[in-house]
Amino acid sequence: MQYDDVNNAQRKVVFKARDNILDGGDVHNDILAMADGYARKALEDACDANENVHSWNLAEVNKKLHKYFPVEEGQDILTEDDVDSARKACNKLSELTRTLLNERADAVSDDPTEVPFREAERYVLLKTTDRLWMDHLDNLDDLRQGVGLQAIAQHDPLQVYKKQAYQLFENFNDQIKVDTIRMLFFGKVTRVIAVVNPAENANINPERSLNGPCPCGSGKKYKNCCYQKEQGANKNETPTENKSLSKKEEYALKREHRKQNKQK
């Protein structure tokens, strides 16, 4: 149970953030707050984690930074004046990150299919969080299975688990910052309106992906529509209602599907 307490504490933090996104809250300021972490990761990658700025090859550093910042090819992101110290360079990248995010938030697109940037921020942040949370749960499972060996070295397995689970959670949060902002910089969220002929429903979501559209053509996700009925039929039960999955059940089903796919 004590291991579960560690996991549940992390789950509460993540679900609270998810609820804010799902409630339609504006997450622009939250994403702006990620700028420092994004800049730090970008610079760390670009300079190979070398804090000695005098040994940097500035041309190579700028080349690698172009993977993180959507600026014109050949344009220097950092100049000689920006690299008096690693801290100064990082501050310059943080400022650039916030500037680019604000420019996108204020821009108006002529493309009617493009989702407004502030709406795209919520979508990207939610999808990124969900994807990385699934990976994080797998990492916690692996940690829990292996931590028992610590007893051989006369270490308390629970204390080791708490410490390493905390570090995994920090890495999880750091990766959310990087993946979210990078997607917002280099990706675009668009609306796709599909008109489906009922006669073609057999071709809808043939693999029965939980988050895919329901084959019945209702427009709902499969997990929130016919999945429950089919599960009831498989158990020779007649479902009395179409009940949506709880968040915990949804994640459990996703993880089970992921494990099955890995085994194939």
PDB file of C-alpha atoms in Angstrom:
ATOM      1  CA  MET A   1       0.000   0.000   0.000  1.00  0.00           C
ATOM      2  CA  GLN A   2       2.835   2.412   0.720  1.00  0.00           C
ATOM      3  CA  TYR A   3       4.067   2.046  -2.850  1.00  0.00           C
ATOM      4  CA  ASP A   4       0.548   2.851  -4.057  1.00  0.00           C
ATOM      5  CA  ASP A   5       0.503   5.961  -1.860  1.00  0.00           C
ATOM      6  CA  VAL A   6       3.497   7.305  -3.786  1.00  0.00           C
ATOM      7  CA  ASN A   7       1.791   6.644  -7.114  1.00  0.00           C
ATOM      8  CA  ASN A   8      -1.525   8.115  -5.954  1.00  0.00           C
ATOM      9  CA  ALA A   9       0.132  11.325  -4.794  1.00  0.00           C
ATOM     10  CA  GLN A  10       1.591  11.808  -8.267  1.00  0.00           C
ATOM     11  CA  ARG A  11      -1.710  10.830  -9.904  1.00  0.00           C
ATOM     12  CA  LYS A  12      -3.574  13.532  -7.959  1.00  0.00           C
ATOM     13  CA  VAL A  13      -1.191  16.204  -9.222  1.00  0.00           C
ATOM     14  CA  VAL A  14      -1.552  15.082 -12.841  1.00  0.00           C
ATOM     15  CA  PHE A  15      -5.345  14.681 -12.726  1.00  0.00           C
ATOM     16  CA  LYS A  16      -5.767  18.133 -11.174  1.00  0.00           C
ATOM     17  CA  ALA A  17      -3.845  19.634 -14.079  1.00  0.00           C
ATOM     18  CA  ARG A  18      -5.873  17.567 -16.572  1.00  0.00           C
ATOM     19  CA  ASP A  19      -9.143  18.711 -15.012  1.00  0.00           C
ATOM     20  CA  ASN A  20      -8.127  22.341 -15.467  1.00  0.00           C
ATOM     21  CA  ILE A  21      -7.483  21.717 -19.160  1.00  0.00           C
ATOM     22  CA  LEU A  22     -10.709  19.759 -19.668  1.00  0.00           C
ATOM     23  CA  ASP A  23     -12.704  22.483 -17.915  1.00  0.00           C
ATOM     24  CA  GLY A  24     -11.664  24.842 -20.703  1.00  0.00           C
ATOM     25  CA  GLY A  25      -9.262  26.907 -18.651  1.00  0.00           C
ATOM     26  CA  ASP A  26      -6.751  29.154 -20.429  1.00  0.00           C
ATOM     27  CA  VAL A  27      -3.367  27.435 -20.152  1.00  0.00           C
ATOM     28  CA  HIS A  28      -1.332  30.074 -21.996  1.00  0.00           C
ATOM     29  CA  ASN A  29       0.265  31.399 -18.813  1.00  0.00           C
ATOM     30  CA  ASP A  30       1.010  27.829 -17.711  1.00  0.00           C
ATOM     31  CA  ILE A  31       2.829  27.202 -20.974  1.00  0.00           C
ATOM     32  CA  LEU A  32       4.700  30.503 -20.727  1.00  0.00           C
ATOM     33  CA  ALA A  33       5.895  29.302 -17.319  1.00  0.00           C
ATOM     34  CA  MET A  34       7.460  26.309 -19.075  1.00  0.00           C
ATOM     35  CA  ALA A  35       9.762  28.589 -21.102  1.00  0.00           C
ATOM     36  CA  ASP A  36      12.684  28.446 -18.673  1.00  0.00           C
ATOM     37  CA  GLY A  37      12.646  24.642 -18.589  1.00  0.00           C
ATOM     38  CA  TYR A  38      12.368  24.454 -22.373  1.00  0.00           C
ATOM     39  CA  ALA A  39      15.253  26.888 -22.854  1.00  0.00           C
ATOM     40  CA  ARG A  40      17.423  25.010 -20.375  1.00  0.00           C
ATOM     41  CA  LYS A  41      16.825  21.702 -22.158  1.00  0.00           C
ATOM     42  CA  ALA A  42      17.472  23.238 -25.576  1.00  0.00           C
ATOM     43  CA  LEU A  43      20.754  24.804 -24.476  1.00  0.00           C
ATOM     44  CA  GLU A  44      21.851  21.660 -22.650  1.00  0.00           C
ATOM     45  CA  ASP A  45      21.345  19.663 -25.823  1.00  0.00           C
ATOM     46  CA  ALA A  46      22.976  22.276 -28.050  1.00  0.00           C
ATOM     47  CA  CYS A  47      26.158  22.596 -25.969  1.00  0.00           C
ATOM     48  CA  ASP A  48      26.314  18.931 -24.919  1.00  0.00           C
ATOM     49  CA  ALA A  49      25.779  19.984 -21.281  1.00  0.00           C
ATOM     50  CA  ASN A  50      29.107  21.831 -21.286  1.00  0.00           C
ATOM     51  CA  GLU A  51      28.849  24.961 -19.121  1.00  0.00           C
ATOM     52  CA  ASN A  52      32.212  26.305 -20.269  1.00  0.00           C
ATOM     53  CA  VAL A  53      30.980  28.830 -22.847  1.00  0.00           C
ATOM     54  CA  HIS A  54      34.535  29.599 -24.008  1.00  0.00           C
ATOM     55  CA  SER A  55      34.845  26.101 -25.433  1.00  0.00           C
ATOM     56  CA  TRP A  56      31.581  26.257 -27.386  1.00  0.00           C
ATOM     57  CA  ASN A  57      31.509  26.071 -31.148  1.00  0.00           C
ATOM     58  CA  LEU A  58      28.856  28.770 -31.525  1.00  0.00           C
ATOM     59  CA  ALA A  59      28.018  27.796 -35.109  1.00  0.00           C
ATOM     60  CA  GLU A  60      27.284  24.207 -34.020  1.00  0.00           C
ATOM     61  CA  VAL A  61      25.326  25.399 -31.006  1.00  0.00           C
ATOM     62  CA  ASN A  62      23.121  27.587 -33.211  1.00  0.00           C
ATOM     63  CA  LYS A  63      22.650  24.726 -35.671  1.00  0.00           C
ATOM     64  CA  LYS A  64      21.318  22.467 -32.918  1.00  0.00           C
ATOM     65  CA  LEU A  65      19.127  25.218 -31.478  1.00  0.00           C
ATOM     66  CA  HIS A  66      17.243  25.387 -34.773  1.00  0.00           C
ATOM     67  CA  LYS A  67      15.659  22.056 -33.775  1.00  0.00           C
ATOM     68  CA  TYR A  68      14.010  23.877 -30.871  1.00  0.00           C
ATOM     69  CA  PHE A  69      13.208  27.329 -32.263  1.00  0.00           C
ATOM     70  CA  PRO A  70      11.300  28.105 -35.493  1.00  0.00           C
ATOM     71  CA  VAL A  71      13.511  30.854 -36.857  1.00  0.00           C
ATOM     72  CA  GLU A  72      14.741  31.374 -40.397  1.00  0.00           C
ATOM     73  CA  GLU A  73      17.415  28.966 -41.542  1.00  0.00           C
ATOM     74  CA  GLY A  74      20.863  30.471 -41.214  1.00  0.00           C
ATOM     75  CA  GLN A  75      19.762  33.022 -38.616  1.00  0.00           C
ATOM     76  CA  ASP A  76      21.891  32.993 -35.476  1.00  0.00           C
ATOM     77  CA  ILE A  77      19.821  32.416 -32.368  1.00  0.00           C
ATOM     78  CA  LEU A  78      22.718  33.191 -30.024  1.00  0.00           C
ATOM     79  CA  THR A  79      25.416  35.766 -30.771  1.00  0.00           C
ATOM     80  CA  GLU A  80      28.823  36.258 -29.199  1.00  0.00           C
ATOM     81  CA  ASP A  81      27.305  38.876 -26.890  1.00  0.00           C
ATOM     82  CA  ASP A  82      24.765  36.336 -25.616  1.00  0.00           C
ATOM     83  CA  VAL A  83      27.291  33.769 -24.470  1.00  0.00           C
ATOM     84  CA  ASP A  84      29.274  35.577 -21.793  1.00  0.00           C
ATOM     85  CA  SER A  85      27.927  32.864 -19.526  1.00  0.00           C
ATOM     86  CA  ALA A  86      25.657  29.835 -19.776  1.00  0.00           C
ATOM     87  CA  ARG A  87      23.096  31.608 -17.582  1.00  0.00           C
ATOM     88  CA  LYS A  88      22.974  34.614 -19.907  1.00  0.00           C
ATOM     89  CA  ALA A  89      22.538  32.355 -22.923  1.00  0.00           C
ATOM     90  CA  CYS A  90      19.737  30.453 -21.186  1.00  0.00           C
ATOM     91  CA  ASN A  91      17.964  33.687 -20.265  1.00  0.00           C
ATOM     92  CA  LYS A  92      18.126  34.788 -23.905  1.00  0.00           C
ATOM     93  CA  LEU A  93      16.516  31.506 -25.011  1.00  0.00           C
ATOM     94  CA  SER A  94      13.826  31.790 -22.321  1.00  0.00           C
ATOM     95  CA  GLU A  95      12.945  35.271 -23.549  1.00  0.00           C
ATOM     96  CA  LEU A  96      12.849  34.038 -27.148  1.00  0.00           C
ATOM     97  CA  THR A  97      10.560  31.146 -26.169  1.00  0.00           C
ATOM     98  CA  ARG A  98       8.042  33.461 -24.510  1.00  0.00           C
ATOM     99  CA  THR A  99       8.174  35.911 -27.414  1.00  0.00           C
ATOM    100  CA  LEU A 100       7.450  33.215 -29.994  1.00  0.00           C
ATOM    101  CA  LEU A 101       4.601  31.777 -27.916  1.00  0.00           C
ATOM    102  CA  ASN A 102       2.993  35.191 -27.477  1.00  0.00           C
ATOM    103  CA  GLU A 103       3.331  35.964 -31.176  1.00  0.00           C
ATOM    104  CA  ARG A 104       1.477  32.772 -32.028  1.00  0.00           C
ATOM    105  CA  ALA A 105      -1.198  33.472 -29.451  1.00  0.00           C
ATOM    106  CA  ASP A 106      -1.836  36.931 -30.931  1.00  0.00           C
ATOM    107  CA  ALA A 107      -1.712  35.834 -34.575  1.00  0.00           C
ATOM    108  CA  VAL A 108      -4.894  35.331 -36.605  1.00  0.00           C
ATOM    109  CA  SER A 109      -4.816  32.545 -39.186  1.00  0.00           C
ATOM    110  CA  ASP A 110      -6.594  32.726 -42.556  1.00  0.00           C
ATOM    111  CA  ASP A 111      -6.941  28.940 -42.579  1.00  0.00           C
ATOM    112  CA  PRO A 112     -10.528  28.095 -41.495  1.00  0.00           C
ATOM    113  CA  THR A 113      -9.475  24.574 -40.526  1.00  0.00           C
ATOM    114  CA  GLU A 114      -6.708  25.726 -38.178  1.00  0.00           C
ATOM    115  CA  VAL A 115      -7.581  25.635 -34.484  1.00  0.00           C
ATOM    116  CA  PRO A 116      -6.944  28.967 -32.669  1.00  0.00           C
ATOM    117  CA  PHE A 117      -3.615  28.867 -30.874  1.00  0.00           C
ATOM    118  CA  ARG A 118      -4.983  29.135 -27.329  1.00  0.00           C
ATOM    119  CA  GLU A 119      -7.314  26.226 -28.030  1.00  0.00           C
ATOM    120  CA  ALA A 120      -4.427  24.314 -29.616  1.00  0.00           C
ATOM    121  CA  GLU A 121      -2.405  24.905 -26.447  1.00  0.00           C
ATOM    122  CA  ARG A 122      -4.994  23.035 -24.392  1.00  0.00           C
ATOM    123  CA  TYR A 123      -5.197  20.189 -26.892  1.00  0.00           C
ATOM    124  CA  VAL A 124      -1.422  19.744 -27.217  1.00  0.00           C
ATOM    125  CA  LEU A 125      -0.828  19.994 -23.462  1.00  0.00           C
ATOM    126  CA  LEU A 126      -3.539  17.423 -22.741  1.00  0.00           C
ATOM    127  CA  LYS A 127      -2.376  14.935 -25.365  1.00  0.00           C
ATOM    128  CA  THR A 128       1.258  15.335 -24.350  1.00  0.00           C
ATOM    129  CA  THR A 129       0.441  14.863 -20.672  1.00  0.00           C
ATOM    130  CA  ASP A 130      -1.643  11.741 -21.352  1.00  0.00           C
ATOM    131  CA  ARG A 131       0.997  10.161 -23.576  1.00  0.00           C
ATOM    132  CA  LEU A 132       3.867  10.798 -21.192  1.00  0.00           C
ATOM    133  CA  TRP A 133       1.787   9.787 -18.160  1.00  0.00           C
ATOM    134  CA  MET A 134       1.268   6.351 -19.702  1.00  0.00           C
ATOM    135  CA  ASP A 135       5.027   6.017 -20.170  1.00  0.00           C
ATOM    136  CA  HIS A 136       5.583   7.222 -16.606  1.00  0.00           C
ATOM    137  CA  LEU A 137       3.237   4.560 -15.206  1.00  0.00           C
ATOM    138  CA  ASP A 138       5.173   1.898 -17.106  1.00  0.00           C
ATOM    139  CA  ASN A 139       8.410   3.259 -15.642  1.00  0.00           C
ATOM    140  CA  LEU A 140       6.950   3.115 -12.128  1.00  0.00           C
ATOM    141  CA  ASP A 141       5.902  -0.491 -12.706  1.00  0.00           C
ATOM    142  CA  ASP A 142       9.431  -1.379 -13.806  1.00  0.00           C
ATOM    143  CA  LEU A 143      10.876   0.438 -10.799  1.00  0.00           C
ATOM    144  CA  ARG A 144       8.572  -1.345  -8.390  1.00  0.00           C
ATOM    145  CA  GLN A 145       9.471  -4.756  -9.808  1.00  0.00           C
ATOM    146  CA  GLY A 146      13.192  -4.153  -9.487  1.00  0.00           C
ATOM    147  CA  VAL A 147      13.402  -2.189  -6.260  1.00  0.00           C
ATOM    148  CA  GLY A 148      13.101  -5.325  -4.133  1.00  0.00           C
ATOM    149  CA  LEU A 149      16.695  -6.150  -4.988  1.00  0.00           C
ATOM    150  CA  GLN A 150      17.753  -3.153  -2.895  1.00  0.00           C
ATOM    151  CA  ALA A 151      17.099  -5.235   0.228  1.00  0.00           C
ATOM    152  CA  ILE A 152      20.083  -7.388  -0.720  1.00  0.00           C
ATOM    153  CA  ALA A 153      22.275  -4.305  -0.386  1.00  0.00           C
ATOM    154  CA  GLN A 154      20.643  -3.584   2.985  1.00  0.00           C
ATOM    155  CA  HIS A 155      18.749  -0.571   1.632  1.00  0.00           C
ATOM    156  CA  ASP A 156      15.102   0.099   2.469  1.00  0.00           C
ATOM    157  CA  PRO A 157      13.256  -0.712  -0.810  1.00  0.00           C
ATOM    158  CA  LEU A 158      10.434   1.717  -0.014  1.00  0.00           C
ATOM    159  CA  GLN A 159      12.788   4.647   0.576  1.00  0.00           C
ATOM    160  CA  VAL A 160      14.674   3.830  -2.616  1.00  0.00           C
ATOM    161  CA  TYR A 161      11.364   3.637  -4.479  1.00  0.00           C
ATOM    162  CA  LYS A 162      10.216   7.002  -3.132  1.00  0.00           C
ATOM    163  CA  LYS A 163      13.450   8.705  -4.140  1.00  0.00           C
ATOM    164  CA  GLN A 164      13.603   7.232  -7.631  1.00  0.00           C
ATOM    165  CA  ALA A 165       9.857   7.686  -8.232  1.00  0.00           C
ATOM    166  CA  TYR A 166      10.273  11.368  -7.385  1.00  0.00           C
ATOM    167  CA  GLN A 167      13.105  11.686  -9.900  1.00  0.00           C
ATOM    168  CA  LEU A 168      11.017   9.918 -12.543  1.00  0.00           C
ATOM    169  CA  PHE A 169       8.181  12.362 -11.844  1.00  0.00           C
ATOM    170  CA  GLU A 170      10.540  15.316 -12.233  1.00  0.00           C
ATOM    171  CA  ASN A 171      11.733  13.909 -15.566  1.00  0.00           C
ATOM    172  CA  PHE A 172       8.115  13.386 -16.608  1.00  0.00           C
ATOM    173  CA  ASN A 173       7.271  17.040 -15.903  1.00  0.00           C
ATOM    174  CA  ASP A 174      10.393  18.272 -17.678  1.00  0.00           C
ATOM    175  CA  GLN A 175       9.531  16.239 -20.769  1.00  0.00           C
ATOM    176  CA  ILE A 176       6.005  17.686 -20.818  1.00  0.00           C
ATOM    177  CA  LYS A 177       7.515  21.163 -21.116  1.00  0.00           C
ATOM    178  CA  VAL A 178       9.805  20.183 -23.968  1.00  0.00           C
ATOM    179  CA  ASP A 179       7.315  18.150 -25.989  1.00  0.00           C
ATOM    180  CA  THR A 180       4.446  20.627 -25.540  1.00  0.00           C
ATOM    181  CA  ILE A 181       6.323  23.744 -26.600  1.00  0.00           C
ATOM    182  CA  ARG A 182       8.150  21.969 -29.399  1.00  0.00           C
ATOM    183  CA  MET A 183       4.852  20.750 -30.838  1.00  0.00           C
ATOM    184  CA  LEU A 184       3.359  24.241 -30.572  1.00  0.00           C
ATOM    185  CA  PHE A 185       6.393  25.676 -32.374  1.00  0.00           C
ATOM    186  CA  PHE A 186       6.607  23.187 -35.211  1.00  0.00           C
ATOM    187  CA  GLY A 187       3.132  21.636 -35.429  1.00  0.00           C
ATOM    188  CA  LYS A 188      -0.355  22.817 -36.272  1.00  0.00           C
ATOM    189  CA  VAL A 189      -3.702  21.601 -34.946  1.00  0.00           C
ATOM    190  CA  THR A 190      -6.461  21.511 -37.553  1.00  0.00           C
ATOM    191  CA  ARG A 191     -10.115  20.569 -37.576  1.00  0.00           C
ATOM    192  CA  VAL A 192     -11.271  17.728 -39.782  1.00  0.00           C
ATOM    193  CA  ILE A 193     -14.980  17.406 -40.422  1.00  0.00           C
ATOM    194  CA  ALA A 194     -15.883  14.008 -41.809  1.00  0.00           C
ATOM    195  CA  VAL A 195     -19.247  13.007 -43.214  1.00  0.00           C
ATOM    196  CA  VAL A 196     -19.702   9.260 -42.766  1.00  0.00           C
ATOM    197  CA  ASN A 197     -22.082   7.089 -44.752  1.00  0.00           C
ATOM    198  CA  PRO A 198     -23.761   4.629 -42.334  1.00  0.00           C
ATOM    199  CA  ALA A 199     -23.175   1.886 -44.905  1.00  0.00           C
ATOM    200  CA  GLU A 200     -19.451   2.402 -44.452  1.00  0.00           C
ATOM    201  CA  ASN A 201     -19.491   2.083 -40.649  1.00  0.00           C
ATOM    202  CA  ALA A 202     -17.770  -1.294 -40.856  1.00  0.00           C
ATOM    203  CA  ASN A 203     -14.603   0.548 -41.864  1.00  0.00           C
ATOM    204  CA  ILE A 204     -14.667   2.830 -38.823  1.00  0.00           C
ATOM    205  CA  ASN A 205     -12.066   1.973 -36.202  1.00  0.00           C
ATOM    206  CA  PRO A 206     -11.714  -1.703 -37.200  1.00  0.00           C
ATOM    207  CA  GLU A 207      -8.995  -2.215 -34.555  1.00  0.00           C
ATOM    208  CA  ARG A 208     -11.377  -1.030 -31.812  1.00  0.00           C
ATOM    209  CA  SER A 209      -9.037   1.630 -30.430  1.00  0.00           C
ATOM    210  CA  LEU A 210     -10.568   2.933 -27.179  1.00  0.00           C
ATOM    211  CA  ASN A 211     -10.020   6.557 -28.172  1.00  0.00           C
ATOM    212  CA  GLY A 212     -11.088   5.991 -31.767  1.00  0.00           C
ATOM    213  CA  PRO A 213     -14.584   6.736 -33.112  1.00  0.00           C
ATOM    214  CA  CYS A 214     -17.267   4.189 -32.317  1.00  0.00           C
ATOM    215  CA  PRO A 215     -18.046   1.895 -35.288  1.00  0.00           C
ATOM    216  CA  CYS A 216     -21.770   2.495 -34.742  1.00  0.00           C
ATOM    217  CA  GLY A 217     -21.350   5.975 -36.220  1.00  0.00           C
ATOM    218  CA  SER A 218     -22.581   7.839 -33.147  1.00  0.00           C
ATOM    219  CA  GLY A 219     -19.627  10.216 -33.234  1.00  0.00           C
ATOM    220  CA  LYS A 220     -18.662   9.273 -29.695  1.00  0.00           C
ATOM    221  CA  LYS A 221     -15.403   7.605 -28.710  1.00  0.00           C
ATOM    222  CA  TYR A 222     -15.585   3.813 -28.755  1.00  0.00           C
ATOM    223  CA  LYS A 223     -14.755   3.589 -25.015  1.00  0.00           C
ATOM    224  CA  ASN A 224     -17.747   5.791 -24.179  1.00  0.00           C
ATOM    225  CA  CYS A 225     -20.206   4.108 -26.503  1.00  0.00           C
ATOM    226  CA  CYS A 226     -20.414   0.478 -27.648  1.00  0.00           C
ATOM    227  CA  TYR A 227     -17.363  -0.771 -25.756  1.00  0.00           C
ATOM    228  CA  GLN A 228     -19.412  -1.206 -22.586  1.00  0.00           C
ATOM    229  CA  LYS A 229     -22.174  -3.048 -24.436  1.00  0.00           C
ATOM    230  CA  GLU A 230     -19.713  -5.394 -26.114  1.00  0.00           C
ATOM    231  CA  GLN A 231     -17.987  -6.132 -22.834  1.00  0.00           C
ATOM    232  CA  GLY A 232     -21.341  -6.943 -21.273  1.00  0.00           C
ATOM    233  CA  ALA A 233     -22.242  -9.213 -24.180  1.00  0.00           C
ATOM    234  CA  ASN A 234     -18.935 -11.055 -23.849  1.00  0.00           C
ATOM    235  CA  LYS A 235     -19.823 -11.839 -20.232  1.00  0.00           C
ATOM    236  CA  ASN A 236     -23.405 -12.855 -21.147  1.00  0.00           C
ATOM    237  CA  GLU A 237     -24.633  -9.790 -19.331  1.00  0.00           C
ATOM    238  CA  THR A 238     -27.051  -7.164 -20.534  1.00  0.00           C
ATOM    239  CA  PRO A 239     -25.779  -3.703 -19.690  1.00  0.00           C
ATOM    240  CA  THR A 240     -28.440  -1.485 -18.221  1.00  0.00           C
ATOM    241  CA  GLU A 241     -26.753   1.761 -19.164  1.00  0.00           C
ATOM    242  CA  ASN A 242     -24.008   3.206 -21.321  1.00  0.00           C
ATOM    243  CA  LYS A 243     -21.599   4.231 -18.570  1.00  0.00           C
ATOM    244  CA  SER A 244     -18.445   6.210 -19.330  1.00  0.00           C
ATOM    245  CA  LEU A 245     -15.165   4.872 -18.012  1.00  0.00           C
ATOM    246  CA  SER A 246     -13.590   6.542 -15.025  1.00  0.00           C
ATOM    247  CA  LYS A 247     -10.165   8.087 -15.481  1.00  0.00           C
ATOM    248  CA  LYS A 248      -8.555   5.265 -13.526  1.00  0.00           C
ATOM    249  CA  GLU A 249     -10.341   2.615 -15.622  1.00  0.00           C
ATOM    250  CA  GLU A 250      -9.431   4.410 -18.830  1.00  0.00           C
ATOM    251  CA  TYR A 251      -5.739   4.513 -17.984  1.00  0.00           C
ATOM    252  CA  ALA A 252      -5.813   0.865 -16.877  1.00  0.00           C
ATOM    253  CA  LEU A 253      -7.330  -0.177 -20.206  1.00  0.00           C
ATOM    254  CA  LYS A 254      -4.855   1.901 -22.173  1.00  0.00           C
ATOM    255  CA  ARG A 255      -1.937   0.369 -20.309  1.00  0.00           C
ATOM    256  CA  GLU A 256      -3.267  -3.137 -20.914  1.00  0.00           C
ATOM    257  CA  HIS A 257      -3.573  -2.416 -24.633  1.00  0.00           C
ATOM    258  CA  ARG A 258      -0.042  -1.016 -24.698  1.00  0.00           C
ATOM    259  CA  LYS A 259       1.336  -4.124 -22.996  1.00  0.00           C
ATOM    260  CA  GLN A 260      -0.494  -6.382 -25.449  1.00  0.00           C
ATOM    261  CA  ASN A 261       0.872  -4.407 -28.405  1.00  0.00           C
ATOM    262  CA  LYS A 262       4.421  -4.634 -27.046  1.00  0.00           C
ATOM    263  CA  GLN A 263       4.112  -8.415 -26.824  1.00  0.00           C
ATOM    264  CA  LYS A 264       3.046  -8.750 -30.463  1.00  0.00           C
TER     265      LYS A 264
END
